XYZ file of C-alpha atoms in Angstrom:
702
model
C 102.180 -106.789 136.242
C 101.691 -110.076 137.973
C 105.661 -110.289 139.222
C 106.473 -109.758 143.133
C 108.409 -106.648 141.920
C 104.993 -105.064 141.404
C 105.284 -101.922 139.448
C 108.908 -100.955 140.151
C 111.266 -99.352 137.402
C 114.126 -101.171 135.696
C 116.549 -98.875 137.909
C 114.622 -99.952 141.016
C 115.155 -103.353 140.186
C 118.956 -102.826 140.135
C 119.094 -101.182 143.273
C 117.047 -104.095 144.891
C 119.277 -106.388 143.526
C 122.195 -104.779 144.941
C 121.057 -104.434 147.894
C 120.257 -108.040 148.701
C 124.034 -108.809 147.776
C 125.192 -106.715 150.345
C 122.746 -108.442 152.907
C 124.413 -111.841 152.267
C 127.337 -110.980 152.610
C 126.471 -108.875 155.864
C 125.060 -112.051 156.809
C 127.923 -114.536 157.132
C 129.351 -112.245 159.905
C 129.815 -114.977 163.004
C 127.951 -112.187 165.150
C 124.673 -112.318 162.995
C 122.094 -113.817 164.418
C 120.083 -113.998 160.967
C 122.582 -115.754 159.017
C 123.122 -118.494 162.048
C 119.712 -119.393 161.754
C 119.401 -119.665 158.469
C 122.195 -121.749 157.734
C 120.753 -123.859 160.518
C 117.373 -124.108 158.738
C 118.457 -124.674 155.143
C 122.404 -126.083 155.239
C 123.796 -129.652 157.133
C 126.866 -130.891 156.789
C 127.766 -133.356 154.438
C 127.777 -137.154 155.638
C 124.349 -137.665 156.925
C 122.048 -136.210 159.475
C 122.473 -132.788 160.742
C 123.938 -132.350 164.218
C 121.392 -129.902 165.650
C 117.960 -131.890 164.626
C 115.703 -131.747 167.211
C 117.179 -129.146 168.998
C 115.921 -125.633 169.702
C 116.694 -123.242 167.614
C 117.572 -120.130 170.530
C 119.739 -123.254 172.001
C 121.890 -122.795 169.152
C 125.410 -121.039 168.534
C 128.617 -121.214 166.272
C 131.643 -121.656 167.778
C 134.881 -119.026 166.521
C 135.295 -121.934 164.379
C 132.416 -122.241 162.685
C 131.416 -125.455 163.943
C 127.404 -125.562 165.584
C 127.357 -126.438 169.286
C 125.239 -126.400 171.804
C 124.639 -124.187 174.392
C 123.203 -123.899 178.180
C 119.688 -122.624 178.626
C 120.569 -119.130 180.171
C 123.672 -118.759 177.271
C 126.229 -118.858 179.199
C 127.537 -121.128 176.150
C 129.681 -124.599 176.055
C 132.789 -124.857 174.685
C 134.257 -122.735 172.009
C 131.464 -119.795 172.738
C 131.837 -116.335 174.066
C 129.992 -117.033 177.278
C 126.823 -115.598 179.359
C 126.346 -111.982 178.388
C 128.488 -109.743 181.110
C 129.853 -112.868 182.469
C 133.379 -112.591 183.815
C 135.622 -115.255 185.881
C 136.864 -112.177 187.817
C 136.026 -111.896 191.276
C 135.781 -107.854 192.060
C 136.935 -106.223 195.101
C 136.412 -103.069 196.348
C 139.546 -101.514 197.423
C 139.271 -98.095 199.398
C 142.968 -97.641 198.859
C 142.831 -97.292 195.379
C 142.421 -93.484 194.304
C 139.599 -94.504 191.988
C 137.993 -95.714 194.702
C 133.856 -94.442 194.830
C 131.571 -94.854 197.172
C 128.469 -94.880 195.543
C 130.056 -98.540 194.272
C 129.919 -99.761 197.978
C 126.683 -102.479 197.971
C 123.248 -100.672 199.068
C 122.432 -101.878 202.883
C 118.761 -101.578 203.409
C 117.829 -100.456 206.752
C 114.436 -100.745 208.222
C 112.795 -98.059 210.056
C 109.091 -97.973 211.878
C 106.661 -95.177 209.734
C 104.603 -93.712 212.362
C 101.018 -91.919 211.854
C 100.797 -88.019 212.982
C 97.090 -88.602 213.913
C 98.641 -91.608 216.501
C 101.577 -89.162 217.934
C 99.110 -86.654 218.467
C 96.715 -89.021 220.264
C 99.399 -89.901 222.671
C 100.568 -86.527 222.993
C 96.967 -85.112 224.249
C 96.408 -88.152 226.552
C 99.745 -86.420 228.978
C 98.072 -83.027 228.532
C 94.739 -84.120 229.532
C 95.948 -86.107 232.531
C 98.432 -82.971 233.918
C 95.183 -80.790 233.416
C 93.359 -82.924 235.674
C 95.870 -83.256 237.782
C 97.158 -79.322 238.364
C 93.679 -77.391 236.832
C 96.075 -74.839 235.065
C 93.690 -73.794 232.397
C 96.513 -71.676 230.528
C 99.325 -74.112 230.663
C 96.680 -77.060 229.400
C 96.248 -74.261 226.391
C 99.936 -73.701 226.106
C 100.569 -77.182 225.490
C 97.948 -77.844 223.478
C 99.256 -74.878 221.105
C 102.698 -75.908 221.256
C 101.653 -79.550 220.068
C 100.682 -77.700 216.873
C 98.905 -80.206 214.716
C 95.370 -77.767 214.909
C 93.418 -79.988 212.311
C 93.350 -82.952 215.075
C 91.819 -80.486 217.839
C 88.606 -82.001 217.210
C 90.298 -85.378 218.426
C 91.655 -83.532 221.308
C 87.728 -82.586 222.345
C 86.643 -86.133 222.110
C 89.618 -87.985 224.345
C 88.979 -84.675 226.633
C 85.618 -85.302 227.232
C 85.840 -89.490 226.523
C 88.780 -89.476 229.788
C 86.295 -87.030 232.237
C 83.072 -89.249 231.693
C 85.286 -91.784 233.361
C 86.032 -90.231 236.347
C 84.466 -87.888 238.952
C 82.196 -84.996 238.857
C 85.549 -82.661 239.460
C 87.170 -83.775 236.256
C 83.893 -83.521 234.226
C 83.297 -79.954 235.322
C 86.805 -79.128 234.836
C 86.380 -80.730 230.972
C 83.438 -78.090 230.432
C 85.841 -75.272 231.880
C 89.165 -76.232 229.495
C 86.295 -76.361 226.895
C 84.802 -73.251 227.170
C 88.708 -71.324 227.889
C 89.543 -73.027 224.738
C 86.538 -71.904 222.411
C 87.333 -68.990 220.001
C 90.737 -68.590 221.381
C 92.785 -72.301 220.509
C 89.849 -74.119 219.264
C 87.677 -72.775 216.721
C 83.813 -73.397 216.747
C 83.664 -75.497 213.884
C 86.173 -78.119 215.934
C 84.019 -77.648 218.464
C 80.979 -78.766 216.411
C 83.383 -81.719 214.699
C 84.774 -83.401 217.981
C 81.278 -83.279 219.778
C 79.910 -84.867 216.878
C 82.659 -87.872 217.094
C 81.684 -88.333 220.410
C 78.167 -88.867 219.637
C 79.227 -90.902 216.173
C 81.069 -93.034 219.123
C 78.546 -93.220 221.723
C 77.611 -97.103 221.123
C 81.498 -97.739 221.880
C 81.372 -95.463 225.224
C 78.110 -97.521 226.364
C 80.371 -100.676 226.456
C 82.634 -99.217 228.806
C 81.126 -96.692 230.967
C 77.628 -97.744 232.258
C 75.327 -94.255 232.065
C 77.233 -92.991 229.044
C 74.352 -91.731 227.678
C 73.336 -89.338 230.044
C 77.085 -88.044 230.832
C 77.225 -87.180 227.579
C 74.232 -85.613 227.441
C 75.094 -83.787 230.356
C 77.959 -82.211 228.459
C 76.206 -81.305 225.501
C 73.785 -79.639 227.018
C 76.710 -77.966 229.164
C 78.370 -77.271 225.463
C 75.204 -74.910 224.903
C 74.325 -73.067 228.276
C 78.210 -72.032 227.870
C 77.709 -70.936 224.272
C 80.062 -73.330 222.683
C 77.840 -74.975 220.918
C 74.974 -73.460 218.991
C 71.381 -74.603 220.039
C 71.190 -75.753 215.927
C 74.013 -78.316 216.615
C 71.594 -80.684 217.843
C 68.891 -80.742 215.204
C 72.134 -80.802 212.360
C 73.596 -83.652 214.222
C 70.501 -85.915 214.815
C 69.427 -85.544 210.970
C 73.461 -86.804 210.479
C 73.124 -89.821 212.559
C 71.124 -93.386 212.507
C 67.864 -93.283 213.888
C 68.384 -96.406 216.053
C 72.162 -95.096 217.341
C 73.102 -93.857 221.250
C 73.851 -90.634 219.385
C 70.276 -89.958 218.707
C 69.768 -91.014 222.366
C 71.988 -88.714 224.034
C 70.410 -85.251 221.870
C 67.274 -86.391 222.692
C 68.083 -86.687 226.445
C 69.590 -83.056 226.426
C 66.913 -81.658 224.813
C 63.842 -83.289 227.004
C 66.042 -83.724 230.206
C 68.198 -80.968 230.491
C 67.662 -77.703 228.285
C 63.718 -77.836 228.000
C 63.443 -77.829 232.378
C 63.132 -74.746 234.142
C 66.401 -72.626 234.882
C 67.823 -75.101 232.867
C 70.994 -73.135 232.725
C 71.754 -73.136 236.398
C 70.338 -76.435 236.926
C 73.199 -77.396 234.051
C 75.968 -75.175 235.439
C 76.128 -76.261 238.855
C 75.290 -80.542 238.022
C 78.786 -80.933 238.843
C 79.091 -78.853 241.816
C 79.907 -75.780 239.487
C 83.225 -75.929 241.872
C 85.499 -74.445 239.178
C 83.194 -72.665 236.819
C 82.445 -69.129 236.897
C 80.831 -67.169 234.940
C 81.893 -63.513 232.644
C 80.055 -61.088 234.842
C 80.960 -63.012 238.285
C 84.659 -62.443 236.786
C 83.958 -58.474 236.279
C 82.561 -57.874 239.398
C 85.406 -59.793 241.304
C 87.513 -57.607 239.215
C 85.910 -54.106 240.000
C 85.744 -55.219 243.916
C 89.549 -56.209 244.068
C 90.125 -52.504 242.238
C 88.198 -50.799 244.729
C 89.881 -52.884 247.543
C 93.448 -51.947 246.002
C 92.622 -47.952 245.838
C 91.620 -48.435 249.882
C 94.683 -50.339 250.467
C 96.881 -49.124 248.281
C 98.470 -52.830 248.477
C 100.224 -53.578 245.338
C 101.693 -57.362 245.785
C 97.998 -58.252 247.453
C 96.448 -56.879 244.206
C 98.182 -59.166 242.166
C 97.758 -61.947 244.297
C 94.073 -61.574 243.883
C 94.252 -61.175 240.311
C 96.787 -64.661 239.983
C 93.599 -66.265 242.026
C 91.287 -65.800 239.564
C 92.832 -67.679 237.070
C 91.353 -66.282 233.865
C 94.712 -64.903 232.094
C 92.605 -65.056 228.979
C 90.685 -62.309 230.199
C 93.035 -59.658 232.270
C 92.996 -57.162 229.285
C 89.090 -56.731 231.573
C 91.517 -55.553 234.128
C 93.172 -53.046 232.167
C 90.233 -51.696 230.953
C 88.656 -51.117 234.404
C 91.844 -50.162 236.099
C 92.408 -47.587 233.000
C 88.786 -46.271 234.039
C 88.740 -46.171 237.473
C 91.843 -44.129 236.994
C 89.842 -41.228 235.276
C 87.164 -41.608 237.922
C 89.314 -41.131 240.799
C 91.950 -38.796 239.891
C 93.540 -39.917 243.010
C 93.824 -43.105 242.411
C 95.923 -42.744 238.893
C 99.198 -43.224 240.498
C 98.236 -46.355 242.109
C 96.716 -47.918 239.251
C 98.895 -47.567 236.917
C 101.464 -48.514 239.325
C 99.522 -51.763 239.562
C 99.736 -52.584 235.553
C 103.726 -51.490 235.871
C 103.853 -54.079 238.167
C 101.633 -56.962 236.747
C 103.184 -56.306 233.429
C 106.822 -56.741 234.868
C 106.085 -59.898 237.005
C 104.169 -61.441 233.818
C 100.938 -61.672 235.359
C 99.370 -59.198 232.790
C 101.042 -60.704 228.848
C 101.523 -57.664 226.453
C 99.039 -58.575 224.013
C 96.508 -59.060 227.509
C 97.581 -55.260 227.749
C 97.745 -53.855 224.400
C 94.103 -55.510 224.349
C 93.042 -53.797 227.316
C 94.040 -50.399 225.900
C 92.185 -51.008 222.545
C 89.223 -51.722 223.711
C 89.313 -48.631 226.068
C 89.996 -46.614 223.091
C 87.323 -47.997 221.217
C 84.555 -47.257 224.073
C 86.160 -43.494 224.616
C 82.873 -41.600 223.268
C 80.704 -43.233 225.293
C 82.875 -42.980 228.187
C 83.331 -39.411 227.263
C 79.354 -38.659 228.612
C 80.336 -39.436 232.050
C 83.571 -38.293 232.035
C 84.270 -35.182 229.947
C 88.155 -35.403 230.119
C 88.290 -39.208 229.030
C 89.759 -38.656 226.055
C 92.495 -36.475 227.004
C 93.514 -38.848 230.406
C 93.822 -41.622 227.974
C 96.147 -39.830 225.720
C 98.272 -38.772 228.520
C 98.377 -42.769 229.582
C 99.859 -43.904 226.433
C 102.926 -42.447 226.423
C 103.498 -42.565 229.958
C 102.742 -46.369 229.935
C 104.955 -47.159 226.447
C 108.156 -44.970 228.104
C 107.503 -46.902 230.982
C 108.304 -50.017 229.030
C 104.842 -51.699 229.796
C 102.790 -51.276 226.759
C 103.771 -52.039 223.128
C 104.721 -49.247 221.001
C 102.245 -51.092 218.352
C 99.534 -49.499 220.008
C 100.276 -46.398 218.230
C 101.188 -47.713 214.925
C 97.382 -46.179 213.508
C 98.069 -42.811 215.272
C 98.129 -39.517 213.230
C 100.943 -37.840 212.172
C 100.433 -35.088 215.806
C 101.557 -38.595 217.718
C 97.872 -38.778 218.760
C 95.385 -41.356 218.179
C 93.484 -41.193 215.344
C 90.116 -39.843 216.437
C 86.747 -40.096 213.937
C 85.640 -37.538 212.075
C 83.725 -34.412 214.336
C 80.399 -35.281 212.578
C 80.578 -38.719 213.171
C 81.447 -38.649 216.817
C 79.092 -36.055 217.470
C 76.089 -38.182 215.505
C 77.053 -41.437 217.976
C 76.968 -39.118 220.836
C 73.468 -37.672 219.520
C 72.047 -41.455 218.485
C 73.023 -42.867 222.309
C 71.152 -40.410 224.012
C 68.062 -40.969 221.561
C 67.947 -44.691 222.293
C 68.326 -44.003 225.855
C 65.070 -42.236 225.888
C 63.537 -44.644 223.688
C 64.189 -47.409 226.109
C 62.540 -45.485 228.815
C 59.723 -44.097 227.232
C 58.964 -46.853 224.126
C 57.828 -44.115 221.962
C 58.471 -44.877 218.652
C 57.213 -42.073 216.380
C 59.407 -39.540 219.218
C 62.564 -41.615 217.769
C 61.844 -41.244 214.604
C 61.288 -37.610 214.285
C 64.247 -37.395 216.551
C 66.693 -39.161 213.852
C 65.094 -37.122 211.309
C 66.468 -34.008 213.075
C 69.749 -34.964 213.280
C 69.599 -34.825 209.310
C 72.230 -38.101 208.743
C 70.514 -40.571 206.830
C 74.096 -41.666 205.740
C 75.041 -42.849 208.934
C 71.810 -44.858 209.824
C 74.050 -48.105 209.814
C 76.124 -46.934 212.235
C 72.395 -45.872 214.605
C 71.397 -49.852 214.296
C 75.148 -50.886 215.122
C 74.405 -48.556 218.481
C 70.954 -49.879 219.014
C 71.813 -53.341 218.897
C 74.920 -53.216 220.754
C 72.956 -50.801 224.006
C 70.207 -53.641 223.625
C 72.725 -56.761 223.904
C 74.073 -55.299 227.014
C 69.787 -54.995 228.497
C 67.351 -57.260 229.591
C 65.103 -59.039 227.248
C 62.671 -56.109 227.592
C 65.160 -53.911 225.598
C 65.950 -56.463 223.097
C 62.430 -56.837 222.187
C 61.984 -53.128 221.813
C 64.887 -52.855 219.312
C 63.748 -55.443 216.821
C 60.401 -53.737 216.751
C 62.013 -50.486 216.360
C 64.464 -51.961 213.720
C 60.719 -52.728 211.848
C 59.476 -49.131 211.939
C 62.720 -48.106 210.742
C 62.606 -49.972 208.017
C 59.137 -49.029 207.204
C 59.822 -45.114 207.614
C 63.697 -43.897 207.192
C 66.099 -46.794 206.691
C 66.407 -48.755 203.838
C 67.152 -52.511 203.534
C 70.772 -51.530 201.745
C 71.282 -49.070 205.587
C 69.897 -52.421 207.505
C 72.403 -55.052 206.022
C 75.449 -52.528 206.443
C 74.860 -52.025 209.925
C 74.666 -55.593 210.559
C 77.883 -55.933 209.104
C 79.436 -53.951 211.156
C 78.070 -55.408 214.007
C 79.602 -58.731 212.708
C 82.940 -57.894 211.753
C 83.371 -56.518 215.752
C 81.510 -59.500 216.977
C 84.974 -60.684 218.400
C 85.332 -57.240 220.394
C 81.726 -57.534 221.173
C 81.774 -60.879 222.577
C 84.806 -59.722 225.015
C 81.961 -57.427 227.302
C 78.887 -59.725 226.137
C 79.002 -63.262 227.249
C 76.438 -64.896 224.776
C 77.054 -61.995 221.592
C 77.393 -64.779 219.174
C 73.978 -66.208 219.860
C 72.200 -62.459 220.328
C 73.629 -61.746 217.504
C 72.148 -64.465 215.406
C 68.324 -63.920 217.150
C 68.780 -60.283 215.745
C 69.739 -61.444 212.417
C 67.071 -64.158 212.070
C 64.549 -61.946 214.036
C 65.198 -59.294 211.193
C 64.455 -62.013 208.543
C 60.964 -63.142 210.593
C 59.633 -59.624 210.440
C 60.202 -58.912 206.860
C 63.203 -56.487 207.512
C 65.777 -58.338 205.874
C 65.442 -61.194 203.416
C 67.107 -64.170 203.306
C 69.397 -63.575 200.290
C 70.009 -60.566 202.636
C 72.111 -63.187 204.936
C 74.173 -64.007 201.709
C 74.961 -60.962 201.026
C 76.274 -59.767 204.253
C 77.823 -63.479 204.829
C 79.491 -62.721 201.854
C 81.164 -59.627 202.907
C 82.997 -61.195 206.012
C 85.942 -63.176 206.285
C 85.546 -66.814 206.034
C 86.781 -68.510 209.186
C 85.435 -65.304 211.648
C 83.101 -65.261 214.600
C 80.871 -63.245 212.070
C 80.145 -65.572 209.747
C 79.720 -68.197 212.138
C 76.596 -65.778 213.954
C 74.815 -65.288 209.813
C 75.328 -69.360 209.661
C 73.724 -69.828 213.024
C 70.979 -67.259 212.078
C 70.179 -69.443 208.898
C 70.057 -72.883 211.119
C 67.476 -70.625 213.528
C 65.574 -69.704 210.601
C 65.484 -73.241 209.056
C 64.131 -74.300 212.192
C 60.286 -75.883 212.570
C 58.176 -72.825 213.872
C 60.670 -70.643 213.454
C 58.171 -67.953 212.981
C 56.497 -68.539 216.688
C 59.846 -69.134 218.167
C 61.781 -66.435 217.433
C 59.018 -63.466 217.527
C 58.975 -65.089 221.474
C 62.919 -64.868 221.479
C 63.280 -62.124 223.866
C 59.956 -63.469 225.994
C 57.523 -62.297 223.613
C 56.083 -58.829 223.650
C 55.767 -56.292 220.806
C 57.600 -59.129 218.478
C 54.062 -61.473 219.346
C 51.627 -58.365 219.600
C 52.621 -58.105 215.820
C 51.111 -61.324 215.191
C 48.105 -60.489 217.083
C 47.708 -57.064 215.446
C 47.264 -58.057 212.160
C 43.882 -60.284 213.380
C 42.584 -57.452 214.844
C 42.987 -55.316 211.981
C 41.778 -57.784 209.493
C 38.646 -58.291 212.785
C 37.907 -54.448 212.267
C 38.089 -53.866 208.974
C 35.676 -56.875 208.344
C 33.455 -55.167 210.932
C 33.291 -51.993 209.257
C 32.853 -53.330 206.287
C 29.688 -55.044 207.110
C 27.917 -52.044 208.616
C 30.164 -50.911 211.628
C 30.875 -47.295 212.155
C 33.736 -45.062 211.501
C 33.969 -43.537 215.244
C 34.584 -47.234 216.165
C 37.028 -48.374 213.868
C 38.912 -45.236 214.998
C 38.932 -46.116 218.309
C 40.065 -49.559 217.752
C 43.142 -48.510 215.828
C 43.817 -46.007 219.294
C 43.349 -48.964 221.200
C 46.332 -51.223 218.786
C 49.000 -48.351 219.759
C 50.983 -49.253 216.916
C 51.294 -46.358 215.133
C 54.719 -47.885 213.522
C 52.440 -50.724 211.864
C 49.583 -48.793 210.848
C 50.541 -49.185 206.793
C 49.051 -52.632 207.191
C 45.898 -51.007 207.919
C 46.528 -49.292 204.722
C 47.391 -52.209 202.797
C 44.480 -54.378 204.023
C 41.615 -52.046 203.501
C 42.871 -51.882 199.588
C 42.682 -55.239 199.081
C 39.845 -55.522 200.937
C 38.040 -52.951 198.647
C 39.538 -54.382 195.753
C 38.392 -58.030 196.552
C 34.897 -56.858 197.610
C 34.119 -54.264 195.156
C 33.331 -51.850 197.413
C 35.138 -48.427 197.437
C 33.814 -47.364 201.192
C 37.322 -48.661 202.826
C 38.559 -45.600 200.985
C 35.987 -43.247 203.413
C 37.445 -45.155 206.507
C 41.291 -44.514 204.844
C 40.256 -40.755 204.770
C 38.973 -40.726 208.007
C 41.739 -42.020 210.009
C 44.337 -39.512 207.889
C 42.022 -36.583 208.875
C 42.133 -37.510 212.607
C 46.264 -37.942 212.205
C 45.985 -41.831 213.132
C 47.680 -42.451 209.959
C 50.590 -40.493 208.672
C 51.438 -39.870 205.393
C 54.457 -41.934 205.321
C 52.400 -44.859 207.363
C 49.697 -44.110 203.851
C 52.939 -44.040 201.431
C 54.110 -47.174 202.860
C 50.867 -48.981 202.916
C 50.791 -48.125 198.700
C 54.229 -49.101 198.121
C 53.593 -52.708 199.818
C 50.440 -52.866 197.381
C 52.717 -52.195 194.639
C 54.973 -54.324 195.296
C 52.999 -57.470 195.426
C 50.729 -56.239 192.206
C 51.706 -59.343 190.076
C 50.978 -61.818 193.250
C 47.870 -60.084 193.912
C 46.611 -59.651 190.406
C 46.425 -63.723 190.298
C 43.626 -63.847 192.429
C 42.107 -60.393 191.727
C 42.005 -59.991 187.584
C 41.360 -56.242 187.877
C 43.999 -55.787 190.625
C 46.155 -53.157 188.509
C 43.505 -51.087 187.484
C 41.397 -50.479 190.379
C 45.006 -49.696 192.630
C 45.890 -47.346 189.941
C 42.427 -45.749 190.453
C 43.015 -45.823 194.170
C 46.605 -44.012 193.246
C 44.684 -41.578 191.744
C 42.647 -41.062 194.567
C 44.938 -40.821 197.399
C 47.263 -38.223 195.720
C 44.172 -36.015 195.166
C 43.314 -36.344 198.509
C 47.497 -35.393 199.873
C 47.738 -39.038 201.319
C 50.855 -40.095 199.845
C 54.156 -38.487 199.205
C 55.704 -36.461 196.251
C 57.839 -39.503 196.211
C 55.566 -41.951 195.534
C 55.681 -43.324 191.731
C 52.422 -44.703 190.649
C 52.062 -47.701 188.665
C 51.324 -45.672 184.941
C 54.021 -43.853 185.865
C 56.116 -47.114 186.014
C 54.408 -48.247 182.728
């Protein structure tokens, strides 16, 4: 058992013996390195000392004659050995005339080449574009060159280079740089890239200050100008300040922009004209010039002069406005129709108005036909006659008719929707004149089309955006009242989604549409019309890189700012928005006075003096909470008086009870018996007829 063969059987031992003998026979081959090593160690030639003694095994090799010889270290061998592996004494020559010649056998020749960085190439190319722009002032050419250059992911570097080059030049170039940025915004360079470019400038402010003496002040003015021109949101300054080191020059730039430029009275005019303003022109000024030149053209009929005036405007990206206003003028003044169509045809054939601008002008007019028809009844019929004529003459792309119906006419919306829009516009105009919210709500209820509430919201805000701050404030206040009375949160959300989906088109008519939409959104959150989570829902329903999504992000920034509530309530210059906060205080005071022994008639007069009937649900809410806290049901008598005199409507009463019901769990933390008391109040209110039949009591929910 102790044998080295272990537990082998006799048959296995026999097989092992045969295998060992075969291995010895194989090892006798001169090609076997194992036999070479074995003989060297155990067998020396007769006659004394072994010839290979003291030589490393790897340097010993047997020759063809069987003798041991010492070989070279790298194996090239000595006499009688086979030589180095793959060694040959024949020098190989490649013969290109050989039938078996293979070009692949030619020796390779490495050719050196310079590796270029795409960013370095982009930076070099934009310098020439900027230099050329500073020489000729051609905004359209600069935009075209930048588009052709491609590499849009590097556009932030273009912004950095443009501003840094302008900073070291005269006021003329600084003004030109600001104008170019405004022209490129959204059309060529996205809002996100504008922000990234300015942030890179702020990061490099320390380096710029080394070469430019007053770099901080100049860069602060560029920053303020970008905010005034609405290519940077004000919230950018706050975010950038947090992202930069406190001791950096970039923070000084932001502080200078905020304190010296953006906080000053009439800062917009001052910032715009700081560098002379010779090349800057606002959208309103452009619209006025277009209207004037078209009126002059109607009087003179000189097409060449009109084309020259359009060219001198230097706003080729805004030529769609020329198209739209020319068509409207043709509708208003029937005798001017041939002249206007001739002008548009001439402008298209000369390449003065591009095909895309022509289509955009017609499309914008098509979208506003419903409103236009209020002033020009034949607007739709005239428009439908203009389109085929323009296409047949070759100056309007036929793509405009792609969404047309089978009968060849441009599709129109459902008759009911168009009628609703017309009625809604009339109601809104009357509201802006009268400021009568209850009358507006009655008018909406008379229309009997709650499914179109989002359309009404869109019309309300769109019309308000094109008016003064007074109307904007009135629109925000009305939105709060509508949410309380007849609009659901879903209606509000859908209305804002419709607005934001068309934000880019709205921006064509309203200069700072994105900023104002963001203010309307943020104000709706502050007024409890929307919850912050509703902004997430609205954003999720928009394409990620569209103008509407950017507006939602801007609204979030406005809400997140310090003292956002006070600022947003005063965003349209104060007025009714701030009065809502004052009203809450006054309501609380009049209820406290009544509870401490006041007279019912005085309380009723105070409610009348408030003049905010849409906000009377707050009176109901606070009266019920005070009754619970003070354990004094005298407040119910006051509510009965308000209801009897018509000061508080059944809608407002129901809304007040609903708001208490929604917050009952939180209220119970401070008033343990709040639920029992509220159930009693609901029974009392239903018995008195204060509540709508649709109101569900807490007991019914249980």
